[in-house]
Coordinates of C-alpha atoms in Angstrom, one line a residue:
Chain A
X49 CA -0.2 -0.1 -0.1
X50 CA 1.5 3.2 -1.3
X51 CA 0.3 6.2 1.4
X52 CA 1.1 9.9 0.4
X53 CA 1.9 12.2 2.8
X54 CA 1.3 15.9 1.7
X55 CA 3.2 19.1 3.7
X56 CA 0.7 22.3 3.4
X57 CA 1.4 25.8 4.8
X58 CA -1.5 28.1 6.0
X59 CA -1.6 31.6 6.1
X60 CA -4.1 32.8 8.8
X61 CA -5.9 29.7 8.8
X62 CA -6.2 29.2 5.2
X63 CA -4.3 26.4 3.1
X64 CA -2.0 28.2 0.7
X65 CA -2.6 28.1 -2.9
X66 CA 0.8 25.9 -3.6
X67 CA -0.5 24.0 -0.6
X68 CA -3.8 22.7 -2.4
X69 CA -2.2 22.3 -5.7
X70 CA 0.1 20.0 -3.5
X71 CA -2.8 18.1 -2.1
X72 CA -4.4 17.9 -5.6
X73 CA -1.2 16.1 -6.8
X74 CA -1.1 14.1 -3.6
X75 CA -4.7 12.6 -4.0
X76 CA -4.0 12.1 -7.7
X77 CA -0.8 9.8 -6.7
X78 CA -2.7 8.3 -3.9
X79 CA -5.5 7.3 -6.3
X80 CA -3.2 5.8 -9.0
X81 CA -0.8 4.1 -5.9
X82 CA -4.0 2.6 -4.3
X83 CA -2.9 4.1 -1.2
X84 CA -4.2 6.8 1.6
X85 CA -3.6 10.7 1.3
X86 CA -2.6 12.0 4.4
X87 CA -1.7 15.8 5.4
X88 CA 0.8 17.6 7.7
X89 CA 0.3 21.1 8.5
X90 CA 1.7 23.4 11.1
X91 CA -1.0 25.3 12.8
X92 CA -5.1 25.3 12.2
X93 CA -6.5 25.6 8.8
X94 CA -9.1 24.4 6.8
X95 CA -8.0 20.8 6.7
X96 CA -11.3 19.5 4.9
X97 CA -9.8 21.1 1.8
X98 CA -7.0 18.7 1.6
X99 CA -8.8 15.9 0.6
X100 CA -6.7 13.5 3.0
X101 CA -7.8 11.2 5.3
X102 CA -5.7 12.2 8.4
X103 CA -4.3 15.5 8.7
X104 CA -1.1 15.7 11.5
X105 CA -1.0 19.1 12.9
X106 CA 0.9 21.0 15.3
X107 CA 0.8 24.5 16.8
X108 CA 1.7 27.4 14.5
X109 CA 5.0 29.0 14.9
X110 CA 7.5 31.0 12.8
X111 CA 9.3 28.6 10.4
X112 CA 12.4 27.1 11.7
X113 CA 13.7 24.0 9.9
X114 CA 15.0 21.9 12.6
X115 CA 11.4 22.5 14.4
X116 CA 9.4 21.5 11.4
X117 CA 11.6 18.7 10.5
X118 CA 11.0 17.0 13.7
X119 CA 7.1 17.5 13.3
X120 CA 7.2 16.3 10.0
X121 CA 9.5 13.1 10.9
X122 CA 7.0 12.5 13.6
X123 CA 4.1 12.4 11.1
X124 CA 6.7 10.2 8.8
X125 CA 7.0 7.7 11.6
X126 CA 3.4 7.5 12.0
X127 CA 2.2 7.5 8.4
X128 CA 5.1 5.4 6.5
X129 CA 4.3 6.9 3.4
X130 CA 5.8 5.6 0.0
X131 CA 5.8 9.2 -1.6
X132 CA 6.2 12.5 0.3
X133 CA 4.9 15.9 -1.5
X134 CA 5.7 19.5 -0.5
X135 CA 5.2 22.6 -2.3
X136 CA 8.5 24.0 -3.7
X137 CA 7.8 27.3 -1.6
X138 CA 11.1 28.4 0.4
X139 CA 10.0 26.9 3.4
X140 CA 8.6 23.7 1.4
X141 CA 12.0 23.3 -0.3
X142 CA 14.1 23.8 3.1
X143 CA 12.1 21.4 4.6
X144 CA 12.1 18.7 1.8
X145 CA 16.0 18.7 1.8
X146 CA 15.9 17.9 6.0
X147 CA 13.6 15.1 5.4
X148 CA 15.6 14.0 2.4
X149 CA 18.9 13.8 4.4
X150 CA 16.9 12.4 7.8
X151 CA 15.3 9.8 5.8
X152 CA 18.1 8.9 3.5
X153 CA 16.0 9.2 0.6
X154 CA 16.2 11.1 -2.6
X155 CA 14.4 14.3 -3.2
X156 CA 13.4 15.7 -7.0
X157 CA 13.0 19.5 -6.3
X158 CA 10.9 21.9 -8.1
X159 CA 9.0 19.4 -10.3
X160 CA 6.4 20.3 -13.1
X161 CA 5.1 17.3 -13.8
X162 CA 4.9 14.2 -11.4
X163 CA 3.6 10.8 -12.4
X164 CA 3.6 7.4 -10.4
X165 CA 4.8 4.4 -12.0
X166 CA 4.8 1.3 -10.1
X167 CA 7.2 2.2 -7.1
X168 CA 8.6 4.9 -8.6
X169 CA 7.6 8.6 -9.0
X170 CA 8.9 10.1 -12.5
X171 CA 9.1 14.0 -12.5
X172 CA 10.1 16.4 -15.0
X173 CA 12.1 19.5 -13.5
X174 CA 13.3 22.6 -15.3
X175 CA 17.4 22.9 -15.1
X176 CA 19.9 25.4 -16.6
X177 CA 17.9 28.1 -15.4
X178 CA 14.6 27.3 -17.0
X179 CA 16.7 26.4 -20.2
X180 CA 16.1 22.6 -20.4
X181 CA 13.8 20.2 -18.6
X182 CA 15.1 17.2 -17.0
X183 CA 13.3 14.1 -16.8
X184 CA 14.1 12.2 -13.5
X185 CA 13.1 8.5 -11.8
X186 CA 13.0 8.3 -8.3
X187 CA 13.8 4.9 -6.4
X188 CA 14.1 3.8 -2.9
X189 CA 11.6 4.4 -0.1
X190 CA 10.4 6.9 1.0
X191 CA 10.6 9.5 -2.3
X192 CA 10.2 13.2 -2.1
X193 CA 9.0 15.7 -4.7
X194 CA 8.6 19.3 -4.3
X195 CA 6.1 21.0 -6.7
X196 CA 6.7 24.4 -8.4
X197 CA 3.9 26.9 -7.3
X198 CA 1.4 27.2 -9.9
X199 CA 2.5 24.4 -12.3
X200 CA -0.5 22.2 -11.2
X201 CA -3.7 23.1 -10.8
X202 CA -5.6 22.9 -7.4
X203 CA -8.9 20.9 -7.5
X204 CA -11.5 21.4 -5.1
X205 CA -10.9 19.0 -2.6
X206 CA -13.2 17.8 0.4
X207 CA -13.0 15.5 3.1
X208 CA -13.5 15.1 6.7
X209 CA -10.1 14.2 8.0
X210 CA -9.3 12.6 11.2
X211 CA -6.9 15.4 13.0
X212 CA -3.6 14.1 14.9
X213 CA -1.8 16.9 17.0
X214 CA 1.9 15.9 17.6
X215 CA 4.6 17.5 19.7
X216 CA 6.7 20.7 17.8
X217 CA 10.3 20.1 19.3
X218 CA 12.1 23.5 20.1
X219 CA 15.5 22.8 18.5
X220 CA 18.3 23.2 20.5
X221 CA 20.7 25.0 17.9
X222 CA 18.1 27.5 16.2
X223 CA 15.7 30.4 17.1
X224 CA 13.9 33.0 15.7
X225 CA 15.1 36.5 16.7
X226 CA 12.8 39.0 15.2
X227 CA 10.1 39.0 12.5
X228 CA 10.8 42.5 10.3
X229 CA 7.4 43.1 8.8
X230 CA 7.7 44.8 5.1
X231 CA 4.1 45.7 4.5
X232 CA 4.9 46.2 1.0
X233 CA 5.2 42.6 0.4
X234 CA 2.0 40.7 0.6
X235 CA 3.0 37.5 -0.9
X236 CA 6.1 35.9 -2.5
X237 CA 6.7 37.0 -5.7
X238 CA 7.0 32.8 -6.6
X239 CA 3.7 32.4 -5.1
X240 CA 1.6 35.0 -6.6
X241 CA -1.4 34.5 -8.6
X242 CA -0.7 37.7 -10.7
X243 CA 2.7 39.6 -11.3
X244 CA 2.7 43.1 -13.0
X245 CA 6.4 43.4 -14.3
X246 CA 8.4 46.5 -14.8
X247 CA 11.3 47.3 -17.0
X248 CA 13.9 49.9 -18.6
X249 CA 10.5 51.5 -19.7
X250 CA 9.7 52.6 -16.5
X251 CA 12.5 55.3 -16.1
X252 CA 12.6 55.8 -12.6
X253 CA 11.3 54.4 -9.0
X254 CA 8.4 56.6 -8.8
X255 CA 6.9 55.7 -12.1
X256 CA 6.6 52.1 -10.7
X257 CA 3.4 53.5 -8.6
X258 CA 1.5 52.9 -11.7
X259 CA 2.3 49.3 -11.7
X260 CA 1.6 49.0 -8.3
X261 CA -2.0 50.4 -8.8
X262 CA -2.4 47.8 -11.5
X263 CA -1.3 44.8 -9.1
X264 CA -3.8 46.1 -6.4
X265 CA -6.8 45.7 -8.8
X266 CA -5.4 42.3 -9.6
X267 CA -4.6 41.5 -6.5
X268 CA -1.3 40.8 -7.4
X269 CA 2.4 41.9 -6.8
X270 CA 4.9 43.9 -8.7
X271 CA 8.0 42.7 -9.9
X272 CA 11.2 44.0 -12.2
X273 CA 13.4 43.2 -14.7
X274 CA 17.4 43.0 -14.3
X275 CA 17.6 46.8 -15.5
X276 CA 15.2 48.2 -13.3
X277 CA 16.7 46.5 -10.4
X278 CA 20.4 47.3 -11.4
X279 CA 19.2 51.1 -11.6
X280 CA 18.1 50.9 -8.1
X281 CA 14.6 51.6 -8.9
X282 CA 13.7 48.3 -7.1
X283 CA 15.0 46.1 -4.8
X284 CA 16.6 42.7 -5.9
X285 CA 14.3 40.7 -4.3
X286 CA 11.5 42.2 -6.9
X287 CA 13.9 40.9 -9.5
X288 CA 12.3 38.3 -12.2
X289 CA 14.8 36.2 -14.6
X290 CA 17.9 33.8 -14.5
X291 CA 19.6 35.8 -12.0
X292 CA 16.4 36.5 -10.0
X293 CA 13.6 34.6 -9.1
X294 CA 11.2 32.2 -11.5
X295 CA 7.9 33.1 -11.4
X296 CA 4.9 31.0 -12.7
X297 CA 1.7 33.1 -12.2
X298 CA -1.6 32.9 -13.9
X299 CA -1.3 36.3 -15.5
X300 CA 2.2 38.3 -16.1
X301 CA 2.0 41.8 -17.4
X302 CA 5.2 42.6 -18.8
X303 CA 5.5 46.4 -18.8
X304 CA 8.6 48.0 -20.4
X305 CA 10.3 45.1 -20.6
X306 CA 12.1 44.3 -23.8
X307 CA 12.1 40.6 -23.1
X308 CA 15.7 39.0 -23.3
X309 CA 16.2 35.4 -22.6
X310 CA 17.5 36.3 -19.2
X311 CA 13.9 37.7 -18.2
X312 CA 11.7 35.4 -20.5
X313 CA 13.1 32.1 -18.3
X314 CA 12.2 33.5 -15.4
X315 CA 8.5 34.0 -16.5
X316 CA 8.2 31.7 -19.6
X317 CA 5.8 29.1 -17.4
X318 CA 3.3 32.0 -16.4
X319 CA -0.2 30.6 -18.0
X320 CA -0.9 33.9 -19.6
X321 CA 1.3 36.7 -20.9
X322 CA 0.7 40.2 -21.4
X323 CA 3.2 42.5 -23.0
X324 CA 3.1 46.4 -22.9
X325 CA 6.0 48.1 -25.0
X326 CA 6.2 51.0 -27.4
X327 CA 8.3 48.6 -29.4
X328 CA 6.8 46.5 -32.0
X329 CA 9.5 44.2 -32.3
X330 CA 10.5 43.7 -29.2
X331 CA 11.4 39.9 -28.2
X332 CA 8.6 39.8 -25.3
X333 CA 6.0 40.0 -28.1
X334 CA 7.1 36.5 -29.4
X335 CA 6.1 34.6 -26.0
X336 CA 3.3 36.8 -25.1
X337 CA -0.2 35.8 -25.7
X338 CA -1.7 39.5 -25.7
X339 CA 0.1 42.5 -26.5
X340 CA -0.2 46.0 -26.7
X341 CA 2.1 48.3 -28.7
X342 CA 1.8 51.8 -27.0
X343 CA 3.4 54.0 -24.1
X344 CA 2.7 52.3 -21.0
X345 CA 2.2 55.4 -19.3
X346 CA -1.0 55.8 -21.1
X347 CA -2.1 52.0 -21.4
X348 CA -1.4 50.7 -17.8
X349 CA -3.5 53.7 -16.1
X350 CA -6.3 52.7 -18.6
X351 CA -6.1 48.8 -17.9
X352 CA -6.0 49.5 -14.3
X353 CA -9.4 52.2 -14.7
X354 CA -11.1 49.5 -17.1
X355 CA -10.3 46.3 -14.4
X356 CA -11.7 48.7 -11.4
X357 CA -14.9 49.8 -13.6
X358 CA -16.4 46.2 -13.7
Chain B
X1062 CA 37.3 31.2 13.3
X1063 CA 37.5 28.3 10.5
X1064 CA 35.0 28.7 7.7
X1065 CA 34.7 26.5 4.8
X1066 CA 32.6 27.5 1.4
X1067 CA 31.5 24.8 -0.7
X1068 CA 31.8 25.6 -4.5
X1069 CA 30.5 24.0 -7.7
X1070 CA 31.6 24.6 -10.9
X1071 CA 28.9 25.0 -13.3
X1072 CA 28.2 25.8 -16.9
X1073 CA 28.0 30.0 -18.1
X1074 CA 24.4 29.7 -18.8
X1075 CA 24.0 33.0 -20.8
X1076 CA 23.0 30.5 -23.8
X1077 CA 21.1 27.5 -23.1
X1078 CA 23.6 24.5 -23.7
X1079 CA 23.7 21.8 -26.1
X1080 CA 22.2 18.6 -25.2
X1081 CA 24.9 15.7 -25.6
X1082 CA 24.0 12.6 -28.1
X1083 CA 23.4 10.6 -25.4
X1084 CA 20.6 12.9 -24.3
X1085 CA 20.9 12.7 -20.6
X1086 CA 24.3 15.6 -20.3
X1087 CA 25.1 18.4 -21.4
X1088 CA 27.6 18.8 -24.6
X1089 CA 30.4 20.5 -22.3
X1090 CA 31.8 21.2 -25.5
X1091 CA 29.2 23.9 -26.1
X1092 CA 30.3 25.8 -22.8
X1093 CA 32.5 27.6 -21.2
X1094 CA 32.5 26.9 -17.1
X1095 CA 32.5 29.3 -14.0
X1096 CA 32.1 29.4 -10.1
X1097 CA 28.5 28.9 -9.7
X1098 CA 27.1 32.0 -9.3
X1099 CA 25.7 31.6 -5.4
X1100 CA 28.8 30.1 -4.2
X1101 CA 30.5 33.6 -5.2
X1102 CA 28.3 35.3 -3.0
X1103 CA 29.1 32.9 -0.3
X1104 CA 32.9 33.5 -0.7
X1105 CA 32.3 36.9 -0.4
X1106 CA 30.5 36.7 2.8
X1107 CA 33.2 34.5 4.1
X1108 CA 35.9 37.2 3.0
X1109 CA 33.9 40.0 4.8
X1110 CA 33.7 38.0 8.1
X1111 CA 37.5 37.2 7.7
X1112 CA 37.9 41.2 7.5
X1113 CA 35.9 41.8 10.1
X1114 CA 37.0 39.5 12.7
X1115 CA 39.8 37.4 11.4
X1116 CA 39.0 34.0 10.2
X1117 CA 40.7 31.3 7.9
X1118 CA 38.5 30.7 5.2
X1119 CA 38.7 27.1 3.1
X1120 CA 37.3 26.6 -0.3
X1121 CA 35.8 22.7 -0.8
X1122 CA 34.9 21.6 -4.2
X1123 CA 33.6 18.2 -5.5
X1124 CA 34.4 17.2 -9.0
X1125 CA 37.0 16.1 -11.6
X1126 CA 40.4 17.4 -12.1
X1127 CA 39.6 19.4 -14.6
X1128 CA 37.7 21.8 -12.3
X1129 CA 41.0 23.0 -11.0
X1130 CA 41.0 26.0 -13.1
X1131 CA 38.0 27.4 -12.0
X1132 CA 38.6 26.3 -8.5
X1133 CA 41.9 28.6 -8.7
X1134 CA 39.4 31.5 -9.9
X1135 CA 37.3 31.1 -6.7
X1136 CA 40.6 30.7 -4.9
X1137 CA 41.8 34.3 -6.5
X1138 CA 38.9 35.9 -4.8
X1139 CA 41.1 35.8 -1.7
X1140 CA 40.2 32.4 0.3
X1141 CA 43.2 31.1 1.8
X1142 CA 43.3 27.2 0.9
X1143 CA 41.3 25.1 -1.2
X1144 CA 40.7 21.3 -1.4
X1145 CA 39.4 19.2 -4.6
X1146 CA 37.9 16.0 -3.5
X1147 CA 38.0 14.4 -6.5
X1148 CA 36.0 12.1 -8.6
X1149 CA 35.1 11.8 -12.4
X1150 CA 31.6 10.4 -11.5
X1151 CA 28.6 12.4 -12.4
X1152 CA 27.0 14.9 -9.3
X1153 CA 23.5 14.2 -10.3
X1154 CA 22.5 13.1 -7.1
X1155 CA 22.2 15.7 -4.6
X1156 CA 22.4 13.3 -1.6
X1157 CA 25.5 11.5 -2.8
X1158 CA 26.8 14.8 -3.6
X1159 CA 26.2 15.9 0.3
X1160 CA 27.3 12.5 1.9
X1161 CA 30.9 12.8 0.2
X1162 CA 30.9 16.6 1.3
X1163 CA 29.6 16.1 4.7
X1164 CA 32.4 13.1 4.8
X1165 CA 35.2 15.3 4.2
X1166 CA 33.6 18.3 6.5
X1167 CA 33.0 16.0 9.5
X1168 CA 35.7 16.5 12.4
X1169 CA 37.6 19.1 10.6
X1170 CA 36.1 22.0 13.2
X1171 CA 34.7 24.2 10.9
X1172 CA 32.6 26.9 12.7
X1173 CA 30.8 28.2 10.0
X1174 CA 29.9 26.2 6.5
X1175 CA 28.8 28.1 3.5
X1176 CA 27.1 27.5 0.6
X1177 CA 25.4 28.8 -2.6
X1178 CA 21.7 28.5 -2.3
X1179 CA 21.7 26.8 -5.4
X1180 CA 23.7 25.3 -8.1
X1181 CA 22.3 27.2 -11.7
X1182 CA 23.0 24.1 -13.6
X1183 CA 20.6 21.8 -11.8
X1184 CA 19.1 24.1 -9.6
X1185 CA 18.2 21.4 -7.0
X1186 CA 19.2 24.1 -3.9
X1187 CA 19.8 21.0 -1.6
X1188 CA 23.5 20.5 -0.9
X1189 CA 23.7 22.7 2.0
X1190 CA 20.7 21.7 3.6
X1191 CA 21.4 18.2 3.3
X1192 CA 25.0 18.9 4.5
X1193 CA 24.2 20.5 7.6
X1194 CA 21.0 17.8 8.4
X1195 CA 23.9 14.9 7.8
X1196 CA 26.3 16.6 10.3
X1197 CA 23.7 17.7 12.8
X1198 CA 24.6 21.2 12.7
X1199 CA 21.7 24.2 12.4
X1200 CA 21.3 25.2 8.7
X1201 CA 19.7 29.0 7.7
X1202 CA 19.2 28.7 4.0
X1203 CA 18.5 31.3 1.2
X1204 CA 19.9 33.8 3.9
X1205 CA 21.4 37.0 3.4
X1206 CA 23.5 39.7 5.8
X1207 CA 25.1 37.0 8.0
X1208 CA 26.7 38.3 11.5
X1209 CA 28.8 36.2 13.6
X1210 CA 28.8 36.9 17.4
X1211 CA 29.1 35.6 20.8
X1212 CA 29.2 32.0 19.2
X1213 CA 26.0 32.3 17.2
X1214 CA 25.6 32.9 13.5
X1215 CA 22.6 35.6 12.6
X1216 CA 21.0 35.9 9.2
X1217 CA 17.9 37.1 7.5
X1218 CA 15.7 35.1 5.0
X1219 CA 13.1 36.2 3.4
X1220 CA 9.7 35.2 4.1
X1221 CA 6.0 36.1 3.1
X1222 CA 5.2 39.5 4.5
X1223 CA 8.9 40.5 5.4
X1224 CA 12.2 39.3 6.6
X1225 CA 12.6 36.5 9.3
X1226 CA 15.7 36.9 11.4
X1227 CA 17.1 33.8 12.5
X1228 CA 19.9 32.8 14.8
X1229 CA 22.0 29.4 14.9
X1230 CA 24.5 28.4 17.4
X1231 CA 27.9 27.6 16.1
X1232 CA 29.0 25.1 14.3
X1233 CA 26.4 26.2 11.8
X1234 CA 25.6 26.1 7.9
X1235 CA 24.6 28.9 5.9
X1236 CA 23.3 28.7 2.0
X1237 CA 23.8 32.1 0.5
X1238 CA 20.8 33.9 -1.5
X1239 CA 21.9 36.9 -3.6
X1240 CA 22.5 40.4 -2.0
X1241 CA 23.7 43.8 -2.0
X1242 CA 27.3 42.2 -1.3
X1243 CA 28.3 42.0 -4.8
X1244 CA 31.5 39.4 -5.1
X1245 CA 34.5 41.2 -5.0
X1246 CA 36.4 40.7 -8.7
X1247 CA 39.8 38.7 -8.2
X1248 CA 42.3 41.3 -8.3
X1249 CA 45.5 40.4 -10.4
X1250 CA 47.4 40.2 -7.2
X1251 CA 44.8 37.5 -6.3
X1252 CA 44.9 35.8 -9.2
X1253 CA 48.7 35.6 -9.0
X1254 CA 48.8 34.1 -5.3
X1255 CA 46.0 31.7 -6.2
X1256 CA 48.6 30.2 -8.5
X1257 CA 50.8 29.6 -5.1
X1258 CA 47.7 28.7 -2.4
X1259 CA 47.7 25.5 -0.9
X1260 CA 45.1 23.2 -3.0
X1261 CA 44.8 19.6 -1.9
X1262 CA 43.3 16.8 -3.9
X1263 CA 41.3 13.9 -2.3
X1264 CA 40.0 11.2 -4.2
X1265 CA 36.5 10.1 -2.9
X1266 CA 33.6 7.7 -4.1
X1267 CA 30.1 9.0 -4.2
X1268 CA 27.5 6.3 -3.5
X1269 CA 25.0 4.7 -6.1
X1270 CA 22.4 7.2 -6.8
X1271 CA 18.3 7.1 -5.7
X1272 CA 17.3 9.1 -8.4
X1273 CA 18.4 8.7 -12.0
X1274 CA 18.5 11.4 -14.8
X1275 CA 16.6 9.8 -17.8
X1276 CA 16.5 12.5 -20.2
X1277 CA 17.4 16.1 -20.7
X1278 CA 15.6 18.4 -23.4
X1279 CA 14.2 21.4 -24.4
X1280 CA 11.2 22.9 -23.0
X1281 CA 8.0 23.1 -25.7
X1282 CA 8.2 26.4 -27.3
X1283 CA 5.8 28.8 -26.7
X1284 CA 3.6 30.3 -28.9
X1285 CA 3.3 33.6 -29.5
X1286 CA 0.1 34.9 -29.3
X1287 CA -1.2 38.5 -31.1
X1288 CA -1.1 42.0 -30.7
X1289 CA -4.7 43.3 -29.9
X1290 CA -3.8 47.1 -30.9
X1291 CA -2.0 50.1 -30.2
X1292 CA -2.1 52.2 -27.2
X1293 CA -5.1 53.0 -24.9
X1294 CA -7.7 52.0 -27.2
X1295 CA -6.6 48.5 -27.2
X1296 CA -7.6 47.9 -23.4
X1297 CA -11.2 47.1 -23.9
X1298 CA -9.9 44.1 -26.2
X1299 CA -7.6 43.0 -23.7
X1300 CA -9.5 43.2 -20.6
X1301 CA -12.3 41.3 -22.5
X1302 CA -9.6 38.3 -23.6
X1303 CA -8.3 38.1 -20.0
X1304 CA -11.7 37.4 -19.0
X1305 CA -12.3 35.0 -21.8
X1306 CA -9.0 33.3 -20.4
X1307 CA -10.3 33.4 -16.9
X1308 CA -7.6 35.3 -15.3
X1309 CA -9.7 38.2 -14.3

């Protein structure tokens, strides 16, 4: 019997979207493997959305890898899963690696496709900054995969799981000193469903305000291409591209971005790409689903206004 | 204070590398090799700590003898010594790689072990965390601004809504995210001195991988779409298209 254990994250009591995607994949793999779906989530959340039979939980606290690993290992000992799935968020990737070493098993990171083939998971994952795709086959037991956010659909799952509380050990060696809130950041760029991104065409830091307004209307976040970051208009943490972050939102709107390959590899897996640029020959138009040729200082506010109006 | 920085040689990924005929690796002839960019940030942090409070900085690289040139380039940034854990085996299993590194690092009394967050060829982002777990050391991953004081390492991780400042008791491991601390260029002096610095070579054997790399291929090409129009006049059409695509 090949059971599947999925680790999920919650924010203010709601499972995050990448976690729901992970549970969706977990349910599919459990179904094809003929096993149960189990969950592990720190803190209380809407566990009925996991679709799992049992959910292990513990008290919520800021992420310290050592503590979360002890919780997850306790869940693994109880559940003895064949497959373990986590979202490839910063914490998910950190936790998965700790489990891999502790359980002496293999881990395929940031997969964009996963299927179960007998005792093995097979997965596809981007390599070389997304320029190539690798196909891997896992062996041994258990096997761990982390899933790239938004590479998988989140289905509406429903169950009445048994909830089992496990202790969260305080680790000896590590602790959280403080949390420095940065109000400007609602959600991590890599987890956002909508990204409105600006490039050289913006011309300055102040000008990004129109992108922030558009992002607000869409419930998204603002990203930037490398030239905009190098010019000091946006912080490095906003950078999308080969030397920044790789994002895969439902909607990516590139404003004043020419679309060189180094930027493209950071956003080419977005579901829908919109490009706004005054240069009709800009390479970005070759991968955009929809494009508008024009002055972004006219088009972006007009788009924000039109979206607000509905 | 003794600091180890683990570094990896990777292809320079400006262009997509060509795939080798066997379909499971890249054609090494089609690329040039460099120090993994994230590892350069790790080296930079080690050198800054040395400048601030004194330390010995040793580089550790796992790979074939042909990596020596890139290891010397890394050394030219200013570390004190380097060791090549020599193997001709492919480095495709993060766990096998981590076990080889951990085996070397164990009992060498490093206070701090730094890694880059991930290697830009395989993009696994695992090695540093695996090594820390194998050595039972605390690990702060994807972090910036490390500060060592009073027997602890303090560093910042980006999380939803802000930055988490985490402290770990030494000996500890950190994997470095890119930061404002741009890695220094090797000076001519640094390059000359690197030629004379001590580089040990130790032969190692990696365990059998539990993960097989079956194939590497180009991603499916994304088909371009259409230009809806010019200027603000095209906005209405865009909004409709986005509604039809169910993304707004």
